[in-house]
PDB file of C-alpha atoms in Angstrom:
ATOM      1  CA  MET A 612     273.360   2.779 147.258  1.00  0.00           C
ATOM      2  CA  ASN A 613     270.925   0.114 148.437  1.00  0.00           C
ATOM      3  CA  GLY A 614     272.748  -1.504 151.333  1.00  0.00           C
ATOM      4  CA  LYS A 615     274.791  -0.543 154.328  1.00  0.00           C
ATOM      5  CA  TYR A 616     277.833  -2.624 153.376  1.00  0.00           C
ATOM      6  CA  GLU A 617     279.499  -4.368 150.477  1.00  0.00           C
ATOM      7  CA  ILE A 618     281.497  -7.556 150.327  1.00  0.00           C
ATOM      8  CA  THR A 619     285.030  -6.778 149.182  1.00  0.00           C
ATOM      9  CA  GLU A 620     287.526  -8.921 147.291  1.00  0.00           C
ATOM     10  CA  ILE A 621     289.701  -9.115 150.431  1.00  0.00           C
ATOM     11  CA  GLU A 622     289.897 -12.802 151.280  1.00  0.00           C
ATOM     12  CA  HIS A 623     290.372 -14.238 154.742  1.00  0.00           C
ATOM     13  CA  PRO A 624     293.995 -15.439 154.930  1.00  0.00           C
ATOM     14  CA  ARG A 625     293.003 -18.944 156.067  1.00  0.00           C
ATOM     15  CA  TYR A 626     289.488 -19.310 154.605  1.00  0.00           C
ATOM     16  CA  PRO A 627     289.533 -17.769 151.106  1.00  0.00           C
ATOM     17  CA  TRP A 628     285.768 -18.265 150.617  1.00  0.00           C
ATOM     18  CA  LEU A 629     285.210 -15.600 153.310  1.00  0.00           C
ATOM     19  CA  HIS A 630     285.537 -11.935 152.356  1.00  0.00           C
ATOM     20  CA  ARG A 631     285.885  -8.758 154.366  1.00  0.00           C
ATOM     21  CA  ILE A 632     282.985  -6.283 154.432  1.00  0.00           C
ATOM     22  CA  ARG A 633     283.145  -2.495 153.943  1.00  0.00           C
ATOM     23  CA  ALA A 634     280.607   0.016 155.252  1.00  0.00           C
ATOM     24  CA  LEU A 635     278.869   2.039 152.539  1.00  0.00           C
ATOM     25  CA  ARG A 636     277.452   4.541 155.043  1.00  0.00           C
ATOM     26  CA  ASP A 637     277.713   5.400 158.713  1.00  0.00           C
ATOM     27  CA  ILE A 638     276.174   2.453 160.559  1.00  0.00           C
ATOM     28  CA  ARG A 639     277.059   2.824 164.230  1.00  0.00           C
ATOM     29  CA  GLU A 640     278.812   5.450 166.301  1.00  0.00           C
ATOM     30  CA  ASP A 641     282.134   3.729 165.602  1.00  0.00           C
ATOM     31  CA  VAL A 642     281.460   2.429 162.062  1.00  0.00           C
ATOM     32  CA  HIS A 643     281.658   4.987 159.272  1.00  0.00           C
ATOM     33  CA  ALA A 644     281.438   4.852 155.483  1.00  0.00           C
ATOM     34  CA  GLY A 645     284.575   3.180 154.123  1.00  0.00           C
ATOM     35  CA  ASP A 646     285.445   1.294 157.310  1.00  0.00           C
ATOM     36  CA  LEU A 647     286.392  -2.337 156.878  1.00  0.00           C
ATOM     37  CA  GLY A 648     284.667  -4.942 159.003  1.00  0.00           C
ATOM     38  CA  GLY A 649     284.969  -8.670 159.584  1.00  0.00           C
ATOM     39  CA  PHE A 650     284.321 -11.564 157.220  1.00  0.00           C
ATOM     40  CA  VAL A 651     281.225 -13.110 155.643  1.00  0.00           C
ATOM     41  CA  GLU A 652     280.655 -15.931 153.208  1.00  0.00           C
ATOM     42  CA  SER A 653     277.637 -14.269 151.596  1.00  0.00           C
ATOM     43  CA  ALA A 654     275.268 -11.317 151.954  1.00  0.00           C
ATOM     44  CA  GLU A 655     272.928 -13.647 153.884  1.00  0.00           C
ATOM     45  CA  ASN A 656     275.355 -13.714 156.832  1.00  0.00           C
ATOM     46  CA  LEU A 657     274.873 -10.055 157.850  1.00  0.00           C
ATOM     47  CA  SER A 658     271.619  -8.184 157.498  1.00  0.00           C
ATOM     48  CA  GLN A 659     271.544  -4.998 155.452  1.00  0.00           C
ATOM     49  CA  GLU A 660     268.901  -3.753 157.930  1.00  0.00           C
ATOM     50  CA  GLY A 661     269.437  -2.391 161.435  1.00  0.00           C
ATOM     51  CA  ASN A 662     272.805  -1.482 162.926  1.00  0.00           C
ATOM     52  CA  CYS A 663     274.259  -4.973 163.183  1.00  0.00           C
ATOM     53  CA  TRP A 664     277.938  -5.188 162.317  1.00  0.00           C
ATOM     54  CA  ILE A 665     280.882  -7.576 162.200  1.00  0.00           C
ATOM     55  CA  TYR A 666     284.177  -6.077 163.398  1.00  0.00           C
ATOM     56  CA  ASP A 667     287.828  -7.079 163.382  1.00  0.00           C
ATOM     57  CA  ASP A 668     288.460 -10.679 162.295  1.00  0.00           C
ATOM     58  CA  ALA A 669     285.060 -11.992 163.377  1.00  0.00           C
ATOM     59  CA  MET A 670     283.346 -14.316 160.886  1.00  0.00           C
ATOM     60  CA  SER A 671     279.777 -15.157 159.977  1.00  0.00           C
ATOM     61  CA  CYS A 672     279.565 -18.028 157.520  1.00  0.00           C
ATOM     62  CA  GLU A 673     277.594 -20.948 156.156  1.00  0.00           C
ATOM     63  CA  ASP A 674     273.916 -20.193 156.912  1.00  0.00           C
ATOM     64  CA  ALA A 675     274.492 -18.127 160.080  1.00  0.00           C
ATOM     65  CA  GLU A 676     272.770 -14.735 160.325  1.00  0.00           C
ATOM     66  CA  VAL A 677     273.630 -11.594 162.272  1.00  0.00           C
ATOM     67  CA  LEU A 678     270.601  -9.314 162.578  1.00  0.00           C
ATOM     68  CA  ASP A 679     269.070  -6.255 164.263  1.00  0.00           C
ATOM     69  CA  GLU A 680     271.516  -4.418 166.571  1.00  0.00           C
ATOM     70  CA  SER A 681     273.873  -7.343 167.151  1.00  0.00           C
ATOM     71  CA  ILE A 682     277.637  -7.146 166.846  1.00  0.00           C
ATOM     72  CA  MET A 683     280.510  -9.565 166.513  1.00  0.00           C
ATOM     73  CA  LYS A 684     284.055  -8.559 167.458  1.00  0.00           C
ATOM     74  CA  ASP A 685     287.582  -9.881 167.755  1.00  0.00           C
ATOM     75  CA  SER A 686     287.783 -13.468 166.414  1.00  0.00           C
ATOM     76  CA  SER A 687     284.249 -14.592 167.238  1.00  0.00           C
ATOM     77  CA  ILE A 688     282.459 -16.985 164.882  1.00  0.00           C
ATOM     78  CA  ALA A 689     278.855 -17.563 163.852  1.00  0.00           C
ATOM     79  CA  GLU A 690     278.424 -20.651 161.676  1.00  0.00           C
ATOM     80  CA  GLY A 691     276.015 -23.416 160.802  1.00  0.00           C
ATOM     81  CA  TYR A 692     272.454 -22.120 161.163  1.00  0.00           C
ATOM     82  CA  ALA A 693     273.217 -19.863 164.148  1.00  0.00           C
ATOM     83  CA  ARG A 694     270.977 -16.810 164.597  1.00  0.00           C
ATOM     84  CA  ILE A 695     272.380 -13.754 166.367  1.00  0.00           C
ATOM     85  CA  TYR A 696     269.715 -11.109 166.851  1.00  0.00           C
ATOM     86  CA  GLY A 697     268.235  -8.482 169.126  1.00  0.00           C
ATOM     87  CA  VAL A 698     271.037  -6.586 170.867  1.00  0.00           C
ATOM     88  CA  SER A 699     273.591  -9.391 171.104  1.00  0.00           C
ATOM     89  CA  GLU A 700     277.362  -9.282 171.337  1.00  0.00           C
ATOM     90  CA  LEU A 701     279.943 -11.959 170.537  1.00  0.00           C
ATOM     91  CA  CYS A 702     283.513 -11.074 171.531  1.00  0.00           C
ATOM     92  CA  GLY A 703     286.866 -12.735 171.961  1.00  0.00           C
ATOM     93  CA  ASN A 704     286.853 -16.254 170.559  1.00  0.00           C
ATOM     94  CA  ALA A 705     283.158 -16.862 171.231  1.00  0.00           C
ATOM     95  CA  VAL A 706     281.365 -19.309 168.941  1.00  0.00           C
ATOM     96  CA  ALA A 707     277.714 -19.721 168.017  1.00  0.00           C
ATOM     97  CA  ASP A 708     277.253 -22.717 165.755  1.00  0.00           C
ATOM     98  CA  LYS A 709     274.919 -25.424 164.525  1.00  0.00           C
ATOM     99  CA  ASN A 710     271.356 -24.269 165.433  1.00  0.00           C
ATOM    100  CA  ALA A 711     272.321 -21.868 168.230  1.00  0.00           C
ATOM    101  CA  VAL A 712     270.037 -18.919 168.934  1.00  0.00           C
ATOM    102  CA  ILE A 713     271.473 -15.841 170.639  1.00  0.00           C
ATOM    103  CA  MET A 714     268.862 -13.167 171.358  1.00  0.00           C
ATOM    104  CA  SER A 715     269.960 -10.049 173.219  1.00  0.00           C
ATOM    105  CA  ALA A 716     272.753 -11.850 175.066  1.00  0.00           C
ATOM    106  CA  ARG A 717     276.526 -11.666 175.396  1.00  0.00           C
ATOM    107  CA  LEU A 718     279.048 -14.391 174.550  1.00  0.00           C
ATOM    108  CA  LEU A 719     282.552 -13.511 175.696  1.00  0.00           C
ATOM    109  CA  ASP A 720     286.020 -15.016 175.786  1.00  0.00           C
ATOM    110  CA  SER A 721     285.899 -18.609 174.500  1.00  0.00           C
ATOM    111  CA  ALA A 722     282.230 -19.288 175.252  1.00  0.00           C
ATOM    112  CA  VAL A 723     280.335 -21.628 172.937  1.00  0.00           C
ATOM    113  CA  VAL A 724     276.625 -22.000 172.240  1.00  0.00           C
ATOM    114  CA  THR A 725     276.024 -25.014 170.048  1.00  0.00           C
ATOM    115  CA  GLU A 726     273.594 -27.685 168.856  1.00  0.00           C
ATOM    116  CA  THR A 727     270.132 -26.364 169.794  1.00  0.00           C
ATOM    117  CA  GLY A 728     271.442 -24.032 172.520  1.00  0.00           C
ATOM    118  CA  ILE A 729     269.389 -20.902 173.198  1.00  0.00           C
ATOM    119  CA  VAL A 730     270.589 -17.875 175.144  1.00  0.00           C
ATOM    120  CA  ARG A 731     268.110 -15.038 175.393  1.00  0.00           C
ATOM    121  CA  GLN A 732     267.045 -12.038 177.362  1.00  0.00           C
ATOM    122  CA  VAL A 733     263.565 -12.193 178.839  1.00  0.00           C
ATOM    123  CA  GLU A 734     261.282  -9.360 177.762  1.00  0.00           C
ATOM    124  CA  GLY A 735     260.781  -6.863 180.563  1.00  0.00           C
ATOM    125  CA  ILE A 736     263.948  -7.916 182.420  1.00  0.00           C
ATOM    126  CA  PRO A 737     266.715  -5.310 182.018  1.00  0.00           C
ATOM    127  CA  TYR A 738     269.582  -7.797 182.391  1.00  0.00           C
ATOM    128  CA  VAL A 739     271.037  -9.870 179.574  1.00  0.00           C
ATOM    129  CA  PRO A 740     272.442 -13.363 179.963  1.00  0.00           C
ATOM    130  CA  VAL A 741     276.237 -13.554 179.796  1.00  0.00           C
ATOM    131  CA  ILE A 742     278.135 -16.670 178.766  1.00  0.00           C
ATOM    132  CA  LYS A 743     281.893 -16.327 179.223  1.00  0.00           C
ATOM    133  CA  ASP A 744     285.254 -17.957 179.790  1.00  0.00           C
ATOM    134  CA  ASN A 745     285.115 -21.537 178.485  1.00  0.00           C
ATOM    135  CA  ALA A 746     281.433 -22.162 179.216  1.00  0.00           C
ATOM    136  CA  VAL A 747     279.523 -24.307 176.726  1.00  0.00           C
ATOM    137  CA  VAL A 748     275.751 -24.173 176.280  1.00  0.00           C
ATOM    138  CA  PHE A 749     273.774 -26.942 174.608  1.00  0.00           C
ATOM    139  CA  GLY A 750     270.565 -26.150 176.535  1.00  0.00           C
ATOM    140  CA  ARG A 751     268.501 -23.066 177.311  1.00  0.00           C
ATOM    141  CA  ILE A 752     269.592 -19.961 179.237  1.00  0.00           C
ATOM    142  CA  GLU A 753     267.078 -17.146 179.835  1.00  0.00           C
ATOM    143  CA  GLY A 754     267.030 -13.986 181.911  1.00  0.00           C
ATOM    144  CA  ASN A 755     269.521 -12.635 184.430  1.00  0.00           C
ATOM    145  CA  VAL A 756     272.015 -15.513 184.236  1.00  0.00           C
ATOM    146  CA  GLN A 757     275.795 -15.594 183.998  1.00  0.00           C
ATOM    147  CA  VAL A 758     277.575 -18.830 183.086  1.00  0.00           C
ATOM    148  CA  SER A 759     281.352 -18.833 183.333  1.00  0.00           C
ATOM    149  CA  GLY A 760     284.411 -20.975 183.835  1.00  0.00           C
ATOM    150  CA  ASN A 761     284.502 -24.506 182.461  1.00  0.00           C
ATOM    151  CA  PHE A 762     280.764 -24.973 182.991  1.00  0.00           C
ATOM    152  CA  TRP A 763     278.553 -26.956 180.600  1.00  0.00           C
ATOM    153  CA  ILE A 764     274.792 -26.595 180.240  1.00  0.00           C
ATOM    154  CA  ARG A 765     273.568 -29.886 178.758  1.00  0.00           C
ATOM    155  CA  SER A 766     270.992 -30.082 175.976  1.00  0.00           C
ATOM    156  CA  ASN A 767     268.095 -31.030 178.249  1.00  0.00           C
ATOM    157  CA  ALA A 768     268.950 -28.399 180.881  1.00  0.00           C
ATOM    158  CA  GLU A 769     267.297 -25.015 181.340  1.00  0.00           C
ATOM    159  CA  VAL A 770     268.575 -22.149 183.466  1.00  0.00           C
ATOM    160  CA  ILE A 771     265.966 -19.421 183.772  1.00  0.00           C
ATOM    161  CA  ASN A 772     266.139 -16.461 186.123  1.00  0.00           C
ATOM    162  CA  LEU A 773     263.329 -13.943 185.913  1.00  0.00           C
TER     163      LEU A 773
END
């Protein structure tokens, strides 16, 4: 057994090119050998290293990557060239797409990080940025920041709180 998961033959009901994953060993406290996870398009979408995992009906597809200790839950989506790494969490209907970078941050509800949006924790700061509700980020969010509601961060905007 070389990896931590395998890609099964179980197709997504709407997107048949996506397949459900199955844990080959215990990965996290709540993910054990044999447990089914979310959907991927290829083995490039979820690292075989670390404790990262895709739960429920969450999807990582195209050239998106989920790495390190990151998790995706519910119906969240990573697509395009999105990178989800560090200790990140995507839940609800959150979306990271295009060239989005999520590093040790939380996307909740129907939050979207898109285009060249970056949401990241600042090293040495114990708080992670949280993007939630219907917030959309095209720009840069760093540090102890929470963006919520119907708020948009434009591509040339930066919100940094050290």
